[in-house]
Amino acid sequence: MKNDNAPRVQDIARMANVSTATVSRALSRPDLVSEATRDAVLKAVAEAGYTVNVAARNLRRQRTGSVLALVPNLANPFFSKIIAGINSVLRTRGLTLLVADTEGGPEVHAQMATLAHRSRADGLIVLDGCLPAGILDHPACPPVVQACEWIDGLPGPRVMADNRDGGVLAARHLIDLGHRRIAQLTGPANNPLTIERSRGVREVLAEAGIEGRTDWILEGAFSLSSGQQAAREILAMADRPDAVLCHNDEMACGLMGELQRTGLDVPRDMSVIGFDNIDMAAHVTPGLTTVEQHRTALGVCAAEVLLDLLDGASPPPVTVLPVGLLVRGSTLAR
Amino acid sequence: MKNDNAPRVQDIARMANVSTATVSRALSRPDLVSEATRDAVLKAVAEAGYTVNVAARNLRRQRTGSVLALVPNLANPFFSKIIAGINSVLRTRGLTLLVADTEGGPEVHAQMATLAHRSRADGLIVLDGCLPAGILDHPACPPVVQACEWIDGLPGPRVMADNRDGGVLAARHLIDLGHRRIAQLTGPANNPLTIERSRGVREVLAEAGIEGRTDWILEGAFSLSSGQQAAREILAMADRPDAVLCHNDEMACGLMGELQRTGLDVPRDMSVIGFDNIDMAAHVTPGLTTVEQHRTALGVCAAEVLLDLLDGASPPPVTVLPVGLLVRGSTLAR
DNA sequence: CCGCGAAATGTAATCGGTTGCATAAAGCGT
DNA sequence: ACGCTTTATGCAACCGATTACATTTCGCGG
């Protein structure tokens, strides 16, 4: 063994008096070698503290045994459960999940381009709708599944919640409670989730004969602080809505907290409804009424679609998962 | 170019009428080749859509250009900011951060063992105190920095907040407010963070001549729901405390929410203090008084220590970052 | 005791870049 | 014009494991 380095197959082969081929087989296909040989190899491995060089194996095998998830913002609790779902499925197949945060500008995208390569991962699950399509439909890029968000013009299967229907459920709930003065706190205007959710809301409002007041549509950033900011804007309005439909729970919580801090009572003075059903939603006071999407299931589904893809099967191009309304205390009949 | 495959250096070399060595240099050390050659190579690269095979490069170079963070639970918002801090530093050095979730039993640890290999990452930042030391002091394992939590018996630098002092600050704050009936909601009993924090609390209580009531020390799991659970236990007590010192903000929020739902007023009926200052803490009602630790700074620091290690420098074996008390509305003078 | 298929093992090519060393070409000072 | 330093490029070994193919060994029926 070269002095400064970790042991290699060669070293193990010498120690066990076999060829490198046999060592390799003893480790990855134990059924192919005799018991005596296997024991000798394993003994040498243990003794030398050998572990395979993954780069060499990946190079030769032309696959990596791992899947990469590209997440727009790891700090967003929304994603964590999806990741957990993905992980649970991949583990059953012996695949390792790695996660990279895609936050940042073009210079980060360049980094992502080197990540999105067959020699890095066997498959990609992309949760970020803002990546340039170019790096993902490159021939060197492994199979891609898009989850939650999606990238226009990028082929390949998608898995997502029924965002439009979520908008419908939320809006209808408020209307059923007698609200007609409904504000919206959306995500970034160009975000596909927000576009879909808005569509559902708009449909229901129109159906109910409620005029869409554009001054009651606020644009947020899916963050607690943008919810807080929105609350301030609403409080400053001469003509206030009496319900706010938020496009995610974080904004709803931020908004609700700020309303309360200013002395308003939620839901008596204002109903608030969120979207996603993150853990926090059940624990704030009052409990946040929200549109539940099963994030773990979404991750599971995305992973299964990816596995299909890797197996050469043809998964459905689009999978839409149902959402449901979860009524807690933050909404009240007018 | 072989038909089914991505182009290789060979192909680019042929297209640009140079050797593979020149192609490689044109891409990674552009200053070493003439402008004409460089242009020819880049043109061929663009035309063929070439991207390097990372496995091959890593194998030859004996490094990967990436750092791996092992996180016990990605779903915990506590970690996300640390990750962000790490990322910001690594980017400036052209390193890519990958994250893996270490959640799970021994079978997952086996997976982690193959991740913790020089051929996978140039360095490791371990945020999980529960990994077996064996896989991290293996000779094939790249340099390791432990952050937040740490593993007994594992050498290598550590970066952490001053948890003991955090316990001191929190306890002293409650005592200064006149509380003497102080309960604690800790993390898992064997968790090093909890051990340190408890130590600080114990010191202050002893100093103030307050007996430590073990029936007022509840063990949680750092989660919202374990905070909720603890609230129920406290409410069921015949002899209730009038302040609860929680070992993290999530539990504090879970606890506070449940107390409020049962009709108690925080902070009038009970003061609640947390630890960490996660985003949510500022947005719940009332705002959560907490011990602030600068998670981004912690990540930054851990990354810098790792870079030192990679550069062959000898960073300090232990870095302790100061914490501070952040008083909001959830604590009140008795 | 021969022959043949199965089981076990070895040999060596291969994955795809990178880089030390050698060589060639160009610049330069005197 | 000559040696000498730079600069530019090519050649080929190398990183470490895997695996197709070849070879040996073994068991066993005839």
XYZ file of C-alpha atoms (C1' of nucleotides) in Angstrom, chain B residues 18-19 21-22 25 34 37 60 62, chain D residues 8-16:
18
model
C -5.271 19.734 -30.707
C -4.353 17.149 -28.109
C -3.973 17.817 -22.888
C -4.550 21.112 -24.604
C -5.752 23.093 -20.192
C -2.682 30.645 -26.825
C -6.205 27.577 -29.464
C -7.558 11.910 -11.403
C -8.011 13.300 -6.088
C 2.684 26.427 -26.309
C 1.721 21.901 -27.200
C 1.935 16.817 -27.344
C 2.815 12.149 -25.364
C 1.578 8.876 -22.282
C 1.236 7.441 -17.514
C -1.993 7.626 -14.107
C -6.156 7.896 -10.760
C -8.793 3.027 -8.664
